[in-house]
Coordinates of C-alpha atoms in Angstrom, one line a residue:
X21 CA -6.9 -18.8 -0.3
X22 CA -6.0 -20.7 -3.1
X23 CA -9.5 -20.4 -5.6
X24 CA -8.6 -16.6 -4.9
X25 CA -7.4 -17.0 -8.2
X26 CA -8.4 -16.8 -11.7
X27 CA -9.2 -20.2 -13.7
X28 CA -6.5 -19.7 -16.1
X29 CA -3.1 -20.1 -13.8
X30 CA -5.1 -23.6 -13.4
X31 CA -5.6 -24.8 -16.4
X32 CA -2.0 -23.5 -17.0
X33 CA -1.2 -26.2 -15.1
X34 CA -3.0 -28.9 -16.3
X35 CA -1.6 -27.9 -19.8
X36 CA 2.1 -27.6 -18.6
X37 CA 1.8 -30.9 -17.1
X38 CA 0.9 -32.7 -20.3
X39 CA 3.0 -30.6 -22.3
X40 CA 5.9 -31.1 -20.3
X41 CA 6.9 -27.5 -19.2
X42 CA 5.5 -28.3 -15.9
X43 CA 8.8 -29.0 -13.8
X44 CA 11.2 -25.9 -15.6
X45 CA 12.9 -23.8 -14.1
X46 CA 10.9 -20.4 -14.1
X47 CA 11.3 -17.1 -13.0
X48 CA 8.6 -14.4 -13.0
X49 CA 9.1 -10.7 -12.0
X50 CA 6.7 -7.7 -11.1
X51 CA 7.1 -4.6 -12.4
X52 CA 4.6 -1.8 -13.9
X53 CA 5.3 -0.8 -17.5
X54 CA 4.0 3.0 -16.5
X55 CA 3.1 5.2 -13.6
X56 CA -0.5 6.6 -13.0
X57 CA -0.7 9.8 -15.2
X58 CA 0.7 12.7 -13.7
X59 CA 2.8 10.5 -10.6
X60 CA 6.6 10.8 -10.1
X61 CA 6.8 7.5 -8.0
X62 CA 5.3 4.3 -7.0
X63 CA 5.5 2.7 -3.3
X64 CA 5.8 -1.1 -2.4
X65 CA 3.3 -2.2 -0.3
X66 CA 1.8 -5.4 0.9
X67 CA 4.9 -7.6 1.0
X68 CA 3.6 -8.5 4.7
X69 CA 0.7 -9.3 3.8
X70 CA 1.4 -11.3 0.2
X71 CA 4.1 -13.9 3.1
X72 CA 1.7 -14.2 5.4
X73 CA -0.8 -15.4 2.5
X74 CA 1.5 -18.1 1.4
X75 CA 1.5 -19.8 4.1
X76 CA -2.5 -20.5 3.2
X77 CA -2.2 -21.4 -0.3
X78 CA -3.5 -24.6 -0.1
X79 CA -5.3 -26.7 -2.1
X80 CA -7.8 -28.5 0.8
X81 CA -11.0 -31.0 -0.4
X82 CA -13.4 -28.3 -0.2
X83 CA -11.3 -26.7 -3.3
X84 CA -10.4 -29.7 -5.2
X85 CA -14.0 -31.1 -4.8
X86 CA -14.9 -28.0 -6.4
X87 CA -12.3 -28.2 -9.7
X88 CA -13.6 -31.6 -9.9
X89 CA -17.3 -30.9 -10.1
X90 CA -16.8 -28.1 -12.2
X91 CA -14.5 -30.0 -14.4
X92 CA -12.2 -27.5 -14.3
X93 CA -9.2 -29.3 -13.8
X94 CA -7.9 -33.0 -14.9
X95 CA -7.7 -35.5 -12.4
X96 CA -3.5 -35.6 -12.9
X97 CA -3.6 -31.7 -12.5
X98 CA -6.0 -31.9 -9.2
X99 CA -3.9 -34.6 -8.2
X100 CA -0.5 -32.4 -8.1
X101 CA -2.7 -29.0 -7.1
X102 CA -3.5 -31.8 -3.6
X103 CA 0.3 -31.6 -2.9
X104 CA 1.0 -28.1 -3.6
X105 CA 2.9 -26.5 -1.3
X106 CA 5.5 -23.4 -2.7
X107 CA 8.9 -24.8 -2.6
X108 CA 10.4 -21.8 -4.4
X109 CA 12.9 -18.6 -4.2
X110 CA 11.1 -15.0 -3.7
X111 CA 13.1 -11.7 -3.6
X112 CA 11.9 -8.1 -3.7
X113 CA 12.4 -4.5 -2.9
X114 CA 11.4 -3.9 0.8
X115 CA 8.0 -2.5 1.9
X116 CA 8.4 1.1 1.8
X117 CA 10.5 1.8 -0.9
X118 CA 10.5 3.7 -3.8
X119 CA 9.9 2.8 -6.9
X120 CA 9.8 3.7 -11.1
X121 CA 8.8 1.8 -14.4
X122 CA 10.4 -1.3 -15.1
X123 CA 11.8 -1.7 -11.1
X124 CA 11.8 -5.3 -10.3
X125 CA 9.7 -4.8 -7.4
X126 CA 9.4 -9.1 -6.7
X127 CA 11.0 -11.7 -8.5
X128 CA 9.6 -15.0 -8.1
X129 CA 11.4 -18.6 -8.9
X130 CA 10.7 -22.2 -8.9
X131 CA 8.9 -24.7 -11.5
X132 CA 6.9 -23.5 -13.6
X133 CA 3.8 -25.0 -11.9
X134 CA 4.6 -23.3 -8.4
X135 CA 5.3 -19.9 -10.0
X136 CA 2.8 -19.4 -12.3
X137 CA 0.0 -20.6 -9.8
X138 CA 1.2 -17.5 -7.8
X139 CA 0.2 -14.6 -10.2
X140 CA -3.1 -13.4 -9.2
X141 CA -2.5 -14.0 -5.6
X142 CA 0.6 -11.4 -5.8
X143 CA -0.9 -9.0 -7.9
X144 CA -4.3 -8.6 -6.4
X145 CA -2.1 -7.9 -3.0
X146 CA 0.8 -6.1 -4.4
X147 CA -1.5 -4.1 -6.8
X148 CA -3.8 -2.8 -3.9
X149 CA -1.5 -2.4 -1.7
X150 CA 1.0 -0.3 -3.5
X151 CA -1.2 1.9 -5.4
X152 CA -2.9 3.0 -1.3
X153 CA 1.1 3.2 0.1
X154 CA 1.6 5.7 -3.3
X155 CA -1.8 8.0 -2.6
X156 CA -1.0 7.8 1.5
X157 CA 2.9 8.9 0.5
X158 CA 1.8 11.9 -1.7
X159 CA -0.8 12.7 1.1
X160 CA 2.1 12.9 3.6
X161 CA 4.2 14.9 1.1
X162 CA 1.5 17.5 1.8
X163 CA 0.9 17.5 4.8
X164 CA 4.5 17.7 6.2
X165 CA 4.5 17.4 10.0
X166 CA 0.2 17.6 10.0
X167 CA -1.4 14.5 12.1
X168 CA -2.7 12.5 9.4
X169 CA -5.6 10.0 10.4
X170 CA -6.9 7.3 7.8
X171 CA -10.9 6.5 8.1
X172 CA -11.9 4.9 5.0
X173 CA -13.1 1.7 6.2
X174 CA -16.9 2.6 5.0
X175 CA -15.9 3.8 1.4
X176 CA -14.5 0.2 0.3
X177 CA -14.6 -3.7 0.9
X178 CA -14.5 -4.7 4.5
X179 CA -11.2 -6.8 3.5
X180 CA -9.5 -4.0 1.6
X181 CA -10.2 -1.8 5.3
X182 CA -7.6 -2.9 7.4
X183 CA -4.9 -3.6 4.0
X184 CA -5.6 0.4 3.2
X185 CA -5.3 1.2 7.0
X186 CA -2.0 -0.7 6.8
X187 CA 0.0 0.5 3.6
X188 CA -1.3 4.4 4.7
X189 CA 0.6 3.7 8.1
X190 CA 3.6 2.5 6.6
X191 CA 4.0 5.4 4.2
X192 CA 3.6 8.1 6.9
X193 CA -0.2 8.0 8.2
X194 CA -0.3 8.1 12.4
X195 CA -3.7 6.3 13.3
X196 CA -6.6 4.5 11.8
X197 CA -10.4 4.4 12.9
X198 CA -9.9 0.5 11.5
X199 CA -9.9 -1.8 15.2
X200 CA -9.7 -5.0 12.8
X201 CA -6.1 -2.9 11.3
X202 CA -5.2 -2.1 15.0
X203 CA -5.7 -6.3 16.0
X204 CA -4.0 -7.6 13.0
X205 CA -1.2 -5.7 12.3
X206 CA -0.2 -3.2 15.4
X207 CA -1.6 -0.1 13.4
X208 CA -2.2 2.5 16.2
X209 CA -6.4 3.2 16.1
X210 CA -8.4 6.0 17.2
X211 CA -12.1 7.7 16.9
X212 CA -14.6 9.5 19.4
X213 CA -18.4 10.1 18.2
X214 CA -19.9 11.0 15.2
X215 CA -22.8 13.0 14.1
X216 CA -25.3 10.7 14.8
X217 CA -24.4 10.3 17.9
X218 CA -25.3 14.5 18.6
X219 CA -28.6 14.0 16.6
X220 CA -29.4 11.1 18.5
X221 CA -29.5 13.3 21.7
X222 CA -31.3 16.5 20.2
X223 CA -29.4 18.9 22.0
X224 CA -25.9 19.7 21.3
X225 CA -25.1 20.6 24.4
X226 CA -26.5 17.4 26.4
X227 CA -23.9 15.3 23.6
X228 CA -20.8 17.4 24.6
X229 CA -21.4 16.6 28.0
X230 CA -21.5 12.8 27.5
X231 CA -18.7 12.6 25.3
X232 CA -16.6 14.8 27.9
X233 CA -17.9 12.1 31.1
X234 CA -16.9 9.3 29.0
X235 CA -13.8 10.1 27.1
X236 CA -12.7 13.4 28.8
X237 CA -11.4 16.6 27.9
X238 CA -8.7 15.3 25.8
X239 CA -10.8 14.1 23.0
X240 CA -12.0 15.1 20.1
X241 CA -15.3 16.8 19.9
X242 CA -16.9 17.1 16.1
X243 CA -18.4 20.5 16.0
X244 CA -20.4 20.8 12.8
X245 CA -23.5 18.9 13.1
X246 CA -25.3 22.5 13.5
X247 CA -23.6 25.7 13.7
X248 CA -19.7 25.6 13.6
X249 CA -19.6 28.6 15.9
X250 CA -22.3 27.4 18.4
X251 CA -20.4 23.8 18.1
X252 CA -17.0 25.1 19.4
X253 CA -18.6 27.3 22.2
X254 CA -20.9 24.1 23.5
X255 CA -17.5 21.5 23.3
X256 CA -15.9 24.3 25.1
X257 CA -18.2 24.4 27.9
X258 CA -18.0 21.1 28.0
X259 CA -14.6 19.7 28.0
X260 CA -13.2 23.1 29.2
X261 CA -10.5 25.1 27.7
X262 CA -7.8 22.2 28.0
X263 CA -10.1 20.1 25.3
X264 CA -8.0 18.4 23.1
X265 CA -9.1 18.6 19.6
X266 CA -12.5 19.1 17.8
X267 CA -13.1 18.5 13.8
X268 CA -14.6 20.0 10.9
X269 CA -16.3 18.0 8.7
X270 CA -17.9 20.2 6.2
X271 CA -18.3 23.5 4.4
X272 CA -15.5 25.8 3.5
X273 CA -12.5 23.9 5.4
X274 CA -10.0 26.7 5.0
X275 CA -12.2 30.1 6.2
X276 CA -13.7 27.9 9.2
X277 CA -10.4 27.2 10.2
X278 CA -9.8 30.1 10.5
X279 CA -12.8 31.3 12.4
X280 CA -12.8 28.7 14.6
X281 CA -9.0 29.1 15.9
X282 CA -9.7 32.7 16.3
X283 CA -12.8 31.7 18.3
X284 CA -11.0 28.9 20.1
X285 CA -8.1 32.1 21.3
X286 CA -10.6 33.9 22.4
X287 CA -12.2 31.2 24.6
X288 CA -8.8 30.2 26.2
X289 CA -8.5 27.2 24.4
X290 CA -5.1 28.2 22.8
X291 CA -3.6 24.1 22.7
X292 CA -7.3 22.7 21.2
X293 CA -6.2 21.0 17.4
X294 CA -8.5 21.5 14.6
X295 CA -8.6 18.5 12.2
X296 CA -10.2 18.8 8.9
X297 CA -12.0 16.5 7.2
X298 CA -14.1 15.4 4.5
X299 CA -13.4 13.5 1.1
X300 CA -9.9 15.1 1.2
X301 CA -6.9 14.0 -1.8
X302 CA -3.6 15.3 -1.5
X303 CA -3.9 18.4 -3.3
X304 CA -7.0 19.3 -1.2
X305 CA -4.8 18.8 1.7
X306 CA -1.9 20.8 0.1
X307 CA -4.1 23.9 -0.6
X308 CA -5.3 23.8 3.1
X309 CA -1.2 24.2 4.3
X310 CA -1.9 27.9 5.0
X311 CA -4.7 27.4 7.4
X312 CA -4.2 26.7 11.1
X313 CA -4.9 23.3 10.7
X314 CA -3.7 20.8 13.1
X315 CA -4.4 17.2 10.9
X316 CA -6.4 15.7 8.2
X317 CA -8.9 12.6 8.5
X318 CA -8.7 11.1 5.0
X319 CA -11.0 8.3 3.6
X320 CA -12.5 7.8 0.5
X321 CA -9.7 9.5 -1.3
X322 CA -6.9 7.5 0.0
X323 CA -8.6 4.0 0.0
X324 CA -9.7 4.8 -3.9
X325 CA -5.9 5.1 -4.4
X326 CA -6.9 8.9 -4.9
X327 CA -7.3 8.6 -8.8
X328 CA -5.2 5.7 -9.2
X329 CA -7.0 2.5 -7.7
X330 CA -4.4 0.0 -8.8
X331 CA -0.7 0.4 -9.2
X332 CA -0.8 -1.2 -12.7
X333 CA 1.9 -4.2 -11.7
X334 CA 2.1 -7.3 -13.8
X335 CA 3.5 -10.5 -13.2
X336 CA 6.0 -11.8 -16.1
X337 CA 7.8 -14.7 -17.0
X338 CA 11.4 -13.2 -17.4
X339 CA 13.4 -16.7 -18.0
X340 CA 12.4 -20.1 -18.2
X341 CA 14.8 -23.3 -18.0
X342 CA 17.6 -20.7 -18.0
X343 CA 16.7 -18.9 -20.9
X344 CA 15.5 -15.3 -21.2
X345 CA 12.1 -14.2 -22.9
X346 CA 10.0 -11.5 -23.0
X347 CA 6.5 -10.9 -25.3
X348 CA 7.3 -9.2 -28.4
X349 CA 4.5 -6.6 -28.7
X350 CA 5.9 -3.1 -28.7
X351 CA 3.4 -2.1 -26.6
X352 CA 3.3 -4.7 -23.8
X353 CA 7.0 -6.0 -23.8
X354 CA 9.4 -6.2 -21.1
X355 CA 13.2 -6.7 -20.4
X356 CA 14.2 -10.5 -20.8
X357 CA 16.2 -12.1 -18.1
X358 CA 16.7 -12.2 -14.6
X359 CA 18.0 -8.9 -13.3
X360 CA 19.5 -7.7 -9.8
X361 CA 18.5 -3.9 -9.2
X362 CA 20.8 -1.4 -7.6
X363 CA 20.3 2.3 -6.9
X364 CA 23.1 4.6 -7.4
X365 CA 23.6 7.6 -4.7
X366 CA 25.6 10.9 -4.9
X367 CA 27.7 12.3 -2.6
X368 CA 24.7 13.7 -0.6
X369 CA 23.6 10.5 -0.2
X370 CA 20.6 11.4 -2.6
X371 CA 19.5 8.6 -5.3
X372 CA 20.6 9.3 -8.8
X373 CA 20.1 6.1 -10.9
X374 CA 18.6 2.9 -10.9
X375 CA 20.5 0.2 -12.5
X376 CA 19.7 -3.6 -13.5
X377 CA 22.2 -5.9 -14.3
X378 CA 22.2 -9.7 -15.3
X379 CA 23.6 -12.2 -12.4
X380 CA 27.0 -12.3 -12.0
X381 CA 27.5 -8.8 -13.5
X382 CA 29.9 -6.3 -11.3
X383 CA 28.2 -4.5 -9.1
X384 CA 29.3 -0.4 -9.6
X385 CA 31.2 0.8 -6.7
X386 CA 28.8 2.5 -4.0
X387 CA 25.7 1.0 -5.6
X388 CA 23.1 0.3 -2.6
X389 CA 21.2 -3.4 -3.3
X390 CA 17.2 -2.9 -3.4
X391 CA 16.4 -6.5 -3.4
X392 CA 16.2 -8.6 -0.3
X393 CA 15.9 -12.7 0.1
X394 CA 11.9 -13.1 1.4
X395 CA 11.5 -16.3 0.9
X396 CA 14.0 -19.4 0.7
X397 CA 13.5 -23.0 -0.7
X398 CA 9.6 -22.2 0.6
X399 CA 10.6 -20.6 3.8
X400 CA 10.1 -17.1 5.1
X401 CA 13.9 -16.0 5.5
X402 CA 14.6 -15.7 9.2
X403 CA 14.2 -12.2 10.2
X404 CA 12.1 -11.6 7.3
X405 CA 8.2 -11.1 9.1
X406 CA 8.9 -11.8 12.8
X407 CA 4.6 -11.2 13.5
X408 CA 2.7 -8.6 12.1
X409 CA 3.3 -6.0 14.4
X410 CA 7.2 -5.6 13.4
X411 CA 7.1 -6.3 10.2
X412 CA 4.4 -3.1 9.6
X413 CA 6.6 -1.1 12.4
X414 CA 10.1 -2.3 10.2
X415 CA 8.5 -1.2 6.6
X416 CA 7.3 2.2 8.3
X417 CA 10.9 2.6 9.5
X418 CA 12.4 1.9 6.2
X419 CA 9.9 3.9 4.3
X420 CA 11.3 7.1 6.3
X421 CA 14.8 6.2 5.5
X422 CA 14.1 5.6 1.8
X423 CA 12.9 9.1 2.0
X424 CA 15.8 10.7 2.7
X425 CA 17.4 9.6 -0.9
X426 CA 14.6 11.5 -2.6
X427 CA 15.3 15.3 -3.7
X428 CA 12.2 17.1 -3.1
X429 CA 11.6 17.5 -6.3
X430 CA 10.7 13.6 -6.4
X431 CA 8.0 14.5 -4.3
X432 CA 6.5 17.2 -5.8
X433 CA 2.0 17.0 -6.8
X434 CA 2.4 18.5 -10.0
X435 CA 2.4 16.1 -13.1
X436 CA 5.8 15.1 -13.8
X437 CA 8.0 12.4 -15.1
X438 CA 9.3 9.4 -13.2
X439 CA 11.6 10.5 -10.7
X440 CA 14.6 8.6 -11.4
X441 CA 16.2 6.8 -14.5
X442 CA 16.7 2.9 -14.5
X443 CA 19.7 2.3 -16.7
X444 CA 19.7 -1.5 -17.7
X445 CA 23.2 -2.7 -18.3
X446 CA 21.4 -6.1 -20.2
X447 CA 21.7 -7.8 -23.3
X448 CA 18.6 -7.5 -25.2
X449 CA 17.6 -10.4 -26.9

């Protein structure tokens, strides 16, 4: 994993090492400066994911032959890039939280070498990661108690498949058409036929039947390959009024509905789910919360982030050799120093304030602690990622518990400002 990186943190390196920085004390933080236009909230995803890739940043001969031949890198930089290994501290807001400008999502510490070396690797994770658990979370904001089923595998990289499939399940999302999501990290996977599969028989009728041999009554039938109308009657005849849900794919989702659940009444097939699809965002899925709509199969929306593709993170040196510093531009500056972020609750238990303060500062009374150790002197902290399948099940569980600090106002579509304050009790320097 480790030339999934960009040339720069390399020669970084190679600089610091003759400069003399190398071997500092550093400490980098992410954070986003600003939320997508229009969003209330961002969502931490991909801390998982970003652990488990640790473990294989390595630089092995295939990699350093290639610095060398490319002349890249200086034979005293490749020569300490052959022994890397993170040695580090990392800390972070667990997967599944909330999140606003300037939250210290993940603060990373160690030399300067071993830090820096880390910023495209955490990003590029972090960054894809989040900005999916953000569009899956508004997306489940809509569709309340609605199944919602993630099938975007086709409408992006093959790699980014299962990591969308993943950050969607943690932030609310039931099931995933991904089977590579479904090995590698537990997410629950489902799918029947699709169109091709009726056109490949010519007859609708003949293509009900085999799906209802193979997979039963209990499966879902997609009826609008044809005629909608004729679809439903065939998958009835087929799978029999105890058929367990069929899908529209196309055309006017909300009046078909409609028909179709009227139609479905009348042929006895009063439990039958209807799930909606096609190229659905969360204000798609919104407007259709009159219809008698059982679920939503979402794909290119969600794995484009649904407008907002990245989650605009950055990775920034906050101290070095126990001094604070931060870039001076007005437009691209942060807050110096390393900070330790707390969110304050009312008497509902709803969040009211986030609050950063320097190390060693008092903590206000009641203040709940967003960051947690990850990683310690280069080891996972026990308990941290116990295999993929808890650690996706544990940030699903945590994501529903941060919900419950959220007024629903915080999770409201419309364009609106960050949903909660950060108040930084730092010296500015």
């Amino acid at each position: 994993m480790a030339l999934l990186t960009d040339q720069y943190e390399l020669t970084m390196i190679d600089a610091a090492l003759r400069s003399g920085v190398a071997d500092l004390p550093a400490t980098f933080e992410v954070f986003c400066r600003r939320l997508p236009p229009g969003r209330r909230y961002g969502v931490v995803a991909g801390t998982g994911r970003l652990l488990a890739a640790l473990g294989d940043f390595r630089f092995g001969t295939a990699e350093l032959d290639f610095l060398r031949q490319g002349r890249i890198v200086s034979e005293a930089g490749l020569e300490r890039l052959a022994d890397f290994s993170f040695s580090g501290d990392i800390c972070g807001y667990r997967e599944g939280e909330f999140y606003v400008p300037g939250s210290p999502i993940l603060t990373v510490t160690g030399t300067f070498v071993e830090t820096v070396v880390l910023e495209t690797l955490v990003l590029s994770i972090l960054n894809h990661d989040s900005a999916i658990a953000a569009a899956a979370a508004r997306m489940r904001a809509a569709a309340g108690d609605r199944m919602l089923l993630e099938g975007g595998s086709r409408r992006t990289h093959e790699e980014a498949a299962p990591a969308a499939a993943r950050a969607a399940y943690v932030c609310g999302f039931d099931a995933t058409s991904n089977l590579e999501a479904g090995r590698r990290f537990g997410v629950p996977t489902g799918g029947t036929i699709g169109h091709a599969f009726v056109l490949a028989h010519g007859d609708e009728r003949a293509a009900m039947a085999a799906q209802a041999e193979l997979l039963g009554a209990g499966s879902t039938y997609l009826v609008d390959t044809y005629d909608i109308a004729e679809g439903v009657r065939r998958a009835v005849e087929a799978a029999g009024p105890a058929m367990g849900a069929l899908r529209i794919d196309s055309g006017d989702l909300a009046s078909s509905a409609v028909a179709v659940r009227r139609q479905l009444d009348e042929l006895g097939a009063h439990r039958t789910r209807i799930i909606l699809s096609g190229d659905l965002d969360e204000h798609d899925i919104a407007a259709l919360a009159p219809v008698p709509a059982d679920g939503y199969l979402v794909g290119t929306e969600l794995v484009a982030g649904a407008g907002a593709p990245t989650a605009g993170l950055v990775y920034k040196l906050v101290e070095i050799d126990g001094r604070p510093v931060r870039k001076r531009s007005l437009a691209k500056s942060w807050r110096p120093g390393r900070k330790r972020a707390f969110r304050m609750v009312d008497d509902c238990g709803f969040a009211t304030t986030e609050v950063l303060l320097a190390p060693g500062a008092p903590v206000p009374p009641g203040a709940l602690g967003l960051q947690t150790d990850l990683v310690s002197g280069g080891r996972i902290t026990s308990g941290t990622v116990a295999g993929p399948v808890r650690s996706v099940a544990d940030a699903r569980a945590y994501h529903r518990e941060a919900l419950t600090r959220l007024r629903s106002p915080a999770l409201d579509l419309s364009p609106g400002e960050p949903w909660l304050p950060i108040e930084p009790a730092l010296e500015d320097v």
